[in-house]
Tab-separated table of C-alpha atoms and ligand atoms in Angstrom:
chain	number	residue	atom	x	y	z
Y	14	MET	CA	66.047	-2.034	-48.640
Y	15	SER	CA	64.657	-2.315	-52.253
Y	16	ILE	CA	64.194	1.185	-53.840
Y	17	ASP	CA	62.557	1.734	-57.160
Y	18	THR	CA	64.455	4.344	-58.716
Y	19	GLU	CA	63.062	4.164	-62.218
Y	20	PRO	CA	60.764	7.046	-62.083
Y	21	PHE	CA	63.684	9.142	-60.750
Y	22	GLU	CA	66.035	7.982	-63.320
Y	23	VAL	CA	63.402	9.254	-65.745
Y	24	PHE	CA	63.037	12.719	-64.133
Y	25	LEU	CA	66.919	13.131	-63.935
Y	26	SER	CA	67.393	12.067	-67.625
Y	27	GLU	CA	64.731	14.603	-68.754
Y	28	ALA	CA	65.861	17.407	-66.542
Y	29	ARG	CA	67.706	20.359	-67.979
Y	30	ASP	CA	67.777	22.700	-64.972
Y	31	ILE	CA	67.899	21.223	-61.504
Y	32	VAL	CA	67.666	22.905	-58.205
Y	33	LEU	CA	68.719	21.176	-54.885
Y	34	ILE	CA	67.100	22.589	-51.835
Y	35	GLY	CA	67.931	21.954	-48.146
Y	36	HIS	CA	66.391	23.333	-44.783
Y	37	PHE	CA	66.745	26.475	-42.725
Y	38	ASN	CA	69.475	26.273	-40.151
Y	39	PRO	CA	71.062	23.661	-42.268
Y	40	ASP	CA	73.006	20.965	-40.286
Y	41	GLY	CA	75.398	18.382	-41.489
Y	42	ASP	CA	72.861	16.227	-43.009
Y	43	ALA	CA	71.279	19.050	-44.921
Y	44	VAL	CA	74.709	20.365	-46.326
Y	45	GLY	CA	75.904	16.751	-46.815
Y	46	SER	CA	72.711	15.600	-48.703
Y	47	VAL	CA	72.611	18.613	-51.039
Y	48	THR	CA	76.288	18.588	-51.888
Y	49	ALA	CA	76.301	14.636	-52.476
Y	50	ALA	CA	73.458	14.999	-54.795
Y	51	TRP	CA	75.277	17.759	-56.598
Y	52	HIS	CA	78.431	15.612	-56.897
Y	53	TYR	CA	76.464	12.792	-58.195
Y	54	LEU	CA	74.508	14.868	-60.670
Y	55	ARG	CA	77.621	16.602	-61.765
Y	56	SER	CA	79.202	13.126	-62.637
Y	57	ARG	CA	76.130	12.507	-64.783
Y	58	GLY	CA	76.894	15.825	-66.829
Y	59	LYS	CA	74.220	17.966	-64.899
Y	60	HIS	CA	74.796	21.455	-63.514
Y	61	PRO	CA	72.408	21.766	-60.605
Y	62	HIS	CA	72.195	24.833	-58.419
Y	63	ILE	CA	72.289	24.330	-54.649
Y	64	LEU	CA	69.871	26.517	-52.383
Y	65	LEU	CA	70.146	26.708	-48.435
Y	66	PRO	CA	67.728	28.982	-46.854
Y	67	SER	CA	70.408	30.447	-44.121
Y	68	PRO	CA	73.959	30.059	-43.622
Y	69	TYR	CA	75.483	26.641	-42.890
Y	70	PRO	CA	78.235	25.972	-40.269
Y	71	GLU	CA	81.648	27.141	-41.475
Y	72	SER	CA	83.175	23.651	-40.556
Y	73	MET	CA	81.364	22.197	-43.521
Y	74	SER	CA	82.541	24.661	-46.070
Y	75	PHE	CA	84.874	22.099	-47.518
Y	76	LEU	CA	81.839	20.289	-48.731
Y	77	GLU	CA	80.773	23.075	-50.863
Y	78	PRO	CA	81.709	22.383	-54.702
Y	79	ASN	CA	84.352	24.738	-55.976
Y	80	GLU	CA	82.487	24.812	-59.118
Y	81	GLN	CA	79.054	25.789	-57.787
Y	82	LYS	CA	78.681	28.149	-54.801
Y	83	ILE	CA	75.915	27.410	-52.580
Y	84	LEU	CA	73.229	30.218	-52.739
Y	85	ILE	CA	72.000	31.259	-49.313
Y	86	CYS	CA	68.497	32.279	-49.807
Y	87	GLU	CA	68.270	34.866	-47.077
Y	88	GLN	CA	71.373	36.726	-48.689
Y	89	ASN	CA	69.844	36.834	-52.104
Y	90	LEU	CA	66.247	35.775	-51.964
Y	91	ALA	CA	65.328	37.295	-55.510
Y	92	GLU	CA	68.068	34.994	-57.056
Y	93	ALA	CA	66.812	32.088	-55.171
Y	94	ARG	CA	63.300	32.754	-56.443
Y	95	ARG	CA	64.520	33.120	-59.910
Y	96	LEU	CA	66.329	29.902	-59.921
Y	97	VAL	CA	63.228	27.933	-58.407
Y	98	ALA	CA	60.854	29.545	-61.008
Y	99	ARG	CA	63.214	28.729	-63.901
Y	100	ALA	CA	63.972	25.030	-62.829
Y	101	ASP	CA	62.349	22.059	-64.306
Y	102	LEU	CA	63.354	19.613	-61.492
Y	103	LEU	CA	63.468	20.650	-57.729
Y	104	ILE	CA	64.946	18.022	-55.318
Y	105	CYS	CA	64.030	18.811	-51.726
Y	106	LEU	CA	66.387	17.119	-49.191
Y	107	ASP	CA	66.232	16.604	-45.478
Y	108	LEU	CA	62.973	18.390	-44.975
Y	109	ASN	CA	59.557	17.102	-44.298
Y	110	ARG	CA	57.530	20.162	-44.825
Y	111	LEU	CA	58.088	22.947	-47.344
Y	112	ALA	CA	57.793	25.526	-44.587
Y	113	ARG	CA	61.285	24.222	-43.563
Y	114	THR	CA	62.629	26.297	-46.559
Y	115	GLU	CA	61.384	29.343	-44.611
Y	116	TYR	CA	61.154	31.550	-47.694
Y	117	LEU	CA	60.458	29.336	-50.590
Y	118	GLU	CA	57.232	27.350	-49.831
Y	119	ARG	CA	55.022	29.353	-52.119
Y	120	ASP	CA	57.482	29.469	-55.012
Y	121	ILE	CA	57.888	25.746	-54.792
Y	122	LEU	CA	54.177	25.139	-54.876
Y	123	GLU	CA	53.526	27.674	-57.713
Y	124	THR	CA	56.309	26.334	-60.214
Y	125	PRO	CA	55.178	23.715	-62.680
Y	126	ALA	CA	58.519	21.923	-62.206
Y	127	ARG	CA	58.744	18.440	-61.105
Y	128	LYS	CA	59.340	18.080	-57.479
Y	129	VAL	CA	61.260	15.242	-55.696
Y	130	LEU	CA	61.540	14.725	-51.884
Y	131	ILE	CA	64.454	12.720	-50.210
Y	132	ASP	CA	63.891	12.817	-46.417
Y	133	HIS	CA	63.948	10.872	-43.307
Y	134	HIS	CA	61.516	12.755	-40.929
Y	135	ILE	CA	58.139	11.821	-39.600
Y	136	ALA	CA	54.988	12.934	-41.289
Y	137	ALA	CA	56.542	14.428	-44.658
Y	138	GLU	CA	54.239	16.238	-46.919
Y	139	LEU	CA	54.060	13.473	-49.674
Y	140	ASP	CA	51.199	15.003	-51.727
Y	141	ARG	CA	53.267	18.096	-52.526
Y	142	PHE	CA	55.776	16.114	-54.346
Y	143	ASP	CA	55.591	14.235	-57.678
Y	144	LEU	CA	58.060	11.738	-56.355
Y	145	ALA	CA	58.965	11.110	-52.638
Y	146	PHE	CA	61.727	8.902	-51.094
Y	147	SER	CA	60.625	8.924	-47.579
Y	148	THR	CA	61.415	6.646	-44.594
Y	149	ILE	CA	62.368	7.025	-40.968
Y	150	ASP	CA	64.138	3.642	-40.879
Y	151	VAL	CA	67.508	5.313	-41.731
Y	152	SER	CA	69.846	7.395	-39.642
Y	153	SER	CA	69.824	10.433	-42.104
Y	154	THR	CA	68.793	11.657	-45.422
Y	155	CYS	CA	72.517	10.925	-46.525
Y	156	GLU	CA	71.784	7.297	-45.777
Y	157	LEU	CA	68.755	7.244	-47.797
Y	158	LEU	CA	70.479	9.058	-50.552
Y	159	TYR	CA	73.250	6.470	-50.410
Y	160	GLN	CA	70.681	3.753	-50.722
Y	161	ILE	CA	68.935	5.530	-53.761
Y	162	LEU	CA	72.277	6.148	-55.532
Y	163	LEU	CA	73.220	2.411	-54.964
Y	164	ALA	CA	69.895	1.574	-56.736
Y	165	MET	CA	70.412	3.791	-59.753
Y	166	PRO	CA	71.445	2.160	-62.977
Y	167	ASP	CA	75.010	3.772	-63.305
Y	168	ILE	CA	76.085	3.008	-59.695
Y	169	ASP	CA	74.420	-0.466	-59.810
Y	170	GLY	CA	75.053	-1.520	-56.351
Y	171	ASP	CA	78.853	-0.737	-56.387
Y	172	PRO	CA	79.836	2.020	-53.884
Y	173	ALA	CA	83.285	2.402	-55.864
Y	174	ARG	CA	81.071	3.857	-58.660
Y	175	ILE	CA	80.162	6.774	-56.197
Y	176	PRO	CA	82.313	9.869	-56.943
Y	177	LEU	CA	84.498	10.353	-53.807
Y	178	PRO	CA	83.341	13.811	-52.898
Y	179	CYS	CA	79.842	12.627	-53.131
Y	180	ALA	CA	80.818	9.734	-50.848
Y	181	GLU	CA	82.432	12.236	-48.312
Y	182	SER	CA	79.426	14.437	-48.076
Y	183	LEU	CA	77.376	11.207	-47.629
Y	184	TYR	CA	79.587	10.156	-44.636
Y	185	VAL	CA	79.514	13.720	-43.059
Y	186	GLY	CA	75.648	13.803	-43.132
Y	187	MET	CA	75.383	10.383	-41.675
Y	188	MET	CA	78.058	10.984	-39.134
Y	189	THR	CA	76.576	14.374	-37.920
Y	190	ASP	CA	72.844	13.161	-37.750
Y	191	THR	CA	73.835	10.152	-35.568
Y	192	ASN	CA	76.003	12.316	-33.483
Y	193	ASN	CA	78.825	10.147	-34.537
Y	194	PHE	CA	77.165	6.676	-34.302
Y	195	SER	CA	75.472	7.289	-31.194
Y	196	ASN	CA	71.874	7.789	-32.020
Y	197	SER	CA	69.463	6.679	-34.867
Y	198	VAL	CA	71.969	4.129	-36.001
Y	199	PHE	CA	70.556	1.106	-37.958
Y	200	PRO	CA	72.292	-2.147	-39.204
Y	201	GLY	CA	72.280	-0.300	-42.623
Y	202	THR	CA	74.073	2.721	-41.151
Y	203	PHE	CA	77.234	0.681	-40.182
Y	204	ASP	CA	77.001	-1.117	-43.591
Y	205	MET	CA	77.057	2.324	-45.227
Y	206	ALA	CA	80.014	3.521	-43.222
Y	207	ALA	CA	82.033	0.376	-43.758
Y	208	ARG	CA	81.299	0.553	-47.515
Y	209	LEU	CA	82.108	4.220	-47.852
Y	210	ILE	CA	85.346	3.755	-45.953
Y	211	ALA	CA	86.315	0.754	-48.160
Y	212	ARG	CA	85.458	3.383	-51.080
Y	213	GLY	CA	88.115	5.552	-49.798
Y	214	VAL	CA	86.429	8.012	-47.414
Y	215	ASP	CA	89.005	9.257	-44.785
Y	216	LYS	CA	86.812	8.879	-41.674
Y	217	ASP	CA	89.381	10.451	-39.296
Y	218	ASP	CA	89.817	13.317	-41.715
Y	219	LEU	CA	86.155	14.186	-41.797
Y	220	GLN	CA	85.769	13.747	-38.169
Y	221	GLU	CA	88.491	16.182	-37.380
Y	222	LYS	CA	87.073	18.641	-39.995
Y	223	VAL	CA	83.498	18.593	-38.710
Y	224	LEU	CA	83.554	17.581	-35.056
Y	225	SER	CA	86.897	18.965	-33.840
Y	226	CYS	CA	86.671	22.249	-35.570
Y	227	TYR	CA	85.402	24.931	-32.882
Y	228	SER	CA	86.721	28.027	-31.413
Y	229	VAL	CA	88.022	28.522	-27.876
Y	230	ALA	CA	84.922	30.904	-27.354
Y	231	ARG	CA	82.544	28.038	-28.381
Y	232	THR	CA	84.051	25.610	-25.963
Y	233	ARG	CA	83.746	28.233	-23.136
Y	234	LEU	CA	80.090	28.985	-24.141
Y	235	MET	CA	79.534	25.160	-23.895
Y	236	GLY	CA	80.912	25.208	-20.170
Y	237	HIS	CA	78.851	28.361	-19.371
Y	238	MET	CA	75.759	26.690	-20.603
Y	239	VAL	CA	76.292	23.398	-18.505
Y	240	LYS	CA	77.613	25.115	-15.310
Y	241	ASP	CA	75.476	28.457	-15.232
Y	242	LYS	CA	72.532	27.688	-17.478
Y	243	MET	CA	71.268	24.122	-17.138
Y	244	VAL	CA	68.263	23.703	-15.133
Y	245	ILE	CA	67.170	20.446	-13.884
Y	246	LEU	CA	63.503	19.444	-13.495
Y	247	PRO	CA	63.606	16.311	-11.288
Y	248	ARG	CA	59.781	15.789	-11.299
Y	249	HIS	CA	59.942	15.477	-15.158
Y	250	LYS	CA	63.417	13.976	-15.409
Y	251	ALA	CA	64.009	16.763	-17.774
Y	252	ALA	CA	66.685	19.504	-18.122
Y	253	TYR	CA	66.688	22.791	-20.176
Y	254	MET	CA	69.114	25.510	-21.027
Y	255	LEU	CA	68.242	29.029	-22.482
Y	256	LEU	CA	70.610	30.714	-24.940
Y	257	SER	CA	70.130	34.328	-25.441
Y	258	ASN	CA	71.345	36.820	-27.981
Y	259	LYS	CA	73.338	38.701	-25.402
Y	260	GLU	CA	75.358	35.455	-24.527
Y	261	LYS	CA	75.837	34.736	-28.257
Y	262	GLU	CA	77.622	38.031	-28.775
Y	263	GLN	CA	79.557	37.587	-25.606
Y	264	TYR	CA	80.929	34.398	-26.826
Y	265	GLN	CA	81.236	35.420	-30.593
Y	266	PHE	CA	78.780	32.824	-31.655
Y	267	VAL	CA	78.709	31.631	-35.229
Y	268	PRO	CA	76.271	29.179	-36.919
Y	269	GLY	CA	76.863	25.645	-35.727
Y	270	ASP	CA	78.363	26.641	-32.345
Y	271	SER	CA	75.366	25.259	-30.376
Y	272	GLU	CA	75.440	22.015	-32.215
Y	273	GLY	CA	75.579	19.146	-29.494
Y	274	PHE	CA	74.647	21.343	-26.601
Y	275	VAL	CA	71.204	19.954	-26.227
Y	276	ASN	CA	72.619	16.393	-25.791
Y	277	LEU	CA	74.806	17.247	-23.013
Y	278	PRO	CA	72.318	16.982	-20.130
Y	279	LEU	CA	71.256	13.394	-21.410
Y	280	ALA	CA	74.611	12.217	-20.091
Y	281	ILE	CA	72.944	12.536	-16.486
Y	282	ALA	CA	71.425	9.176	-15.395
Y	283	ASP	CA	68.002	10.850	-14.226
Y	284	VAL	CA	67.660	13.170	-17.262
Y	285	GLU	CA	65.500	11.626	-19.926
Y	286	ILE	CA	64.388	14.827	-21.742
Y	287	SER	CA	66.603	17.613	-22.701
Y	288	ALA	CA	65.729	21.002	-24.214
Y	289	LEU	CA	67.695	24.075	-25.665
Y	290	PHE	CA	65.936	27.174	-26.249
Y	291	THR	CA	67.876	29.612	-28.409
Y	292	GLU	CA	66.894	33.178	-29.125
Y	293	ASN	CA	66.729	33.850	-32.868
Y	294	ALA	CA	69.049	36.581	-33.888
Y	295	ALA	CA	66.293	39.052	-34.833
Y	296	GLY	CA	64.498	38.227	-31.579
Y	297	GLU	CA	61.509	37.005	-33.719
Y	298	TYR	CA	60.996	33.627	-32.065
Y	299	VAL	CA	62.861	31.051	-29.774
Y	300	ARG	CA	64.248	28.206	-31.601
Y	301	VAL	CA	63.419	24.848	-29.782
Y	302	SER	CA	65.572	21.716	-29.734
Y	303	LEU	CA	64.403	18.573	-27.991
Y	304	ARG	CA	66.366	15.340	-27.326
Y	305	SER	CA	65.265	12.130	-25.244
Y	306	LYS	CA	66.524	8.941	-24.107
Y	307	SER	CA	65.314	5.988	-26.070
Y	308	ARG	CA	62.056	5.120	-24.164
Y	309	ILE	CA	60.725	8.809	-24.411
Y	310	ASN	CA	59.089	10.403	-27.459
Y	311	VAL	CA	59.770	14.060	-27.861
Y	312	ASN	CA	58.377	14.283	-31.590
Y	313	ARG	CA	55.004	14.253	-30.178
Y	314	LEU	CA	55.961	16.901	-27.562
Y	315	ALA	CA	57.351	19.112	-30.354
Y	316	VAL	CA	54.208	18.613	-32.568
Y	317	ARG	CA	51.875	19.260	-29.660
Y	318	PHE	CA	53.374	22.247	-27.936
Y	319	PHE	CA	56.501	23.617	-29.948
Y	320	ASN	CA	55.145	24.160	-33.612
Y	321	GLY	CA	57.548	21.601	-34.914
Y	322	GLY	CA	58.531	17.738	-35.124
Y	323	GLY	CA	61.124	15.736	-36.527
Y	324	HIS	CA	62.284	12.378	-35.068
Y	325	ARG	CA	61.174	10.186	-32.053
Y	326	ASN	CA	64.273	11.105	-29.861
Y	327	ALA	CA	65.335	14.404	-31.720
Y	328	SER	CA	62.936	16.935	-32.687
Y	329	GLY	CA	62.765	20.713	-33.083
Y	330	GLY	CA	60.312	23.715	-33.379
Y	331	ARG	CA	59.660	27.226	-32.599
Y	332	LEU	CA	58.039	29.346	-29.737
Y	333	TYR	CA	56.762	32.892	-30.311
Y	334	LEU	CA	57.422	33.996	-26.727
Y	335	PRO	CA	60.058	36.090	-25.079
Y	336	LEU	CA	62.806	33.952	-23.833
Y	337	GLU	CA	62.119	34.683	-20.207
Y	338	GLU	CA	58.642	33.146	-20.514
Y	339	VAL	CA	59.914	29.833	-21.942
Y	340	PRO	CA	60.762	28.119	-18.726
Y	341	ALA	CA	57.272	28.279	-17.291
Y	342	TYR	CA	55.803	27.400	-20.802
Y	343	PHE	CA	58.207	24.283	-21.014
Y	344	GLU	CA	56.932	23.114	-17.473
Y	345	LYS	CA	53.375	23.480	-18.367
Y	346	ALA	CA	54.112	21.422	-21.582
Y	347	LEU	CA	55.661	18.694	-19.593
Y	348	ASP	CA	52.723	18.583	-17.151
Y	349	ALA	CA	50.207	18.456	-20.018
Y	350	TYR	CA	52.096	15.805	-22.175
Y	351	PRO	CA	49.965	12.776	-22.103
Y	352	ASP	CA	51.880	9.379	-20.997
Y	353	GLU	CA	50.385	7.620	-23.923
Y	354	GLU	CA	52.239	9.958	-26.317
Y	355	LYS	CA	55.357	10.388	-24.146
Y	356	PHE	CA	55.910	6.581	-23.994
Y	357	SER	CA	54.634	5.809	-27.562
C	19	MN	MN1	68.569	14.890	-41.238
């Protein structure tokens, strides 16, 4: 991949006040990419702030720089807005639409600061940025950021020049977005993994910290979902599960606990589409996660029926319906989903 980083280099060298922004409900790639960018910029003498719209999974707290706490917007929105308004360079990572920042879309649009996008989702809002690095031919934003860093003059193609904490964050984002090398993996993804491990990243340590970190209650919740909640729709080769606030409370749910649940039904031979519907804590909407086997496109399904989008085999969205009305809506959506989009 050849990347022209010259304009980015100019933006960085001219910036005095940089803010890094990830998406709502941050996953490993969001946390990994903002913290990786932070460590890289810190190595260049910058002091960026990091904003995440909502809390991130506890298992990733080791990625948070000691020197710079991540500001969670929904816990201190006034401060988040102040930082955005004051910045002269905003870098948005792992989000294709500003609405994915949940609270900051208008603030970001209104500030005269330069805006950079680094993202790997379909249909990114390129025209809202002064500079965009956007491709879907990578596993993750962290893989794209790794490619960008290699092309920066100070790194100059040598992974050994990437600061170790930056390399660890990059690895975590790639590892989590690929479900530990099981989906959206490109030749460049393995290449990145190999070079980062050669650089000194301890893959086993990161895997244990991030993927083997759950509570007993979370593992029991997973069992409950598969045994008691999974509904199979044979006609559609689909499966779905509903996760209510009552169950979250019963199983002492914390952010990140439902990570991976939506993939479980895809282990069944005759299931090609899997959906997880999660009631939002305030009961305002239902969070939708969609996954599919390789020949099925769920991005179009998410765009058309679930107010969302993302990737071909992994997408998300929202439904503004009571949880109990979701199953009927899901079946109707599957009935109405045109084959030419489903198999596109
Ligand atoms: Mn991602």
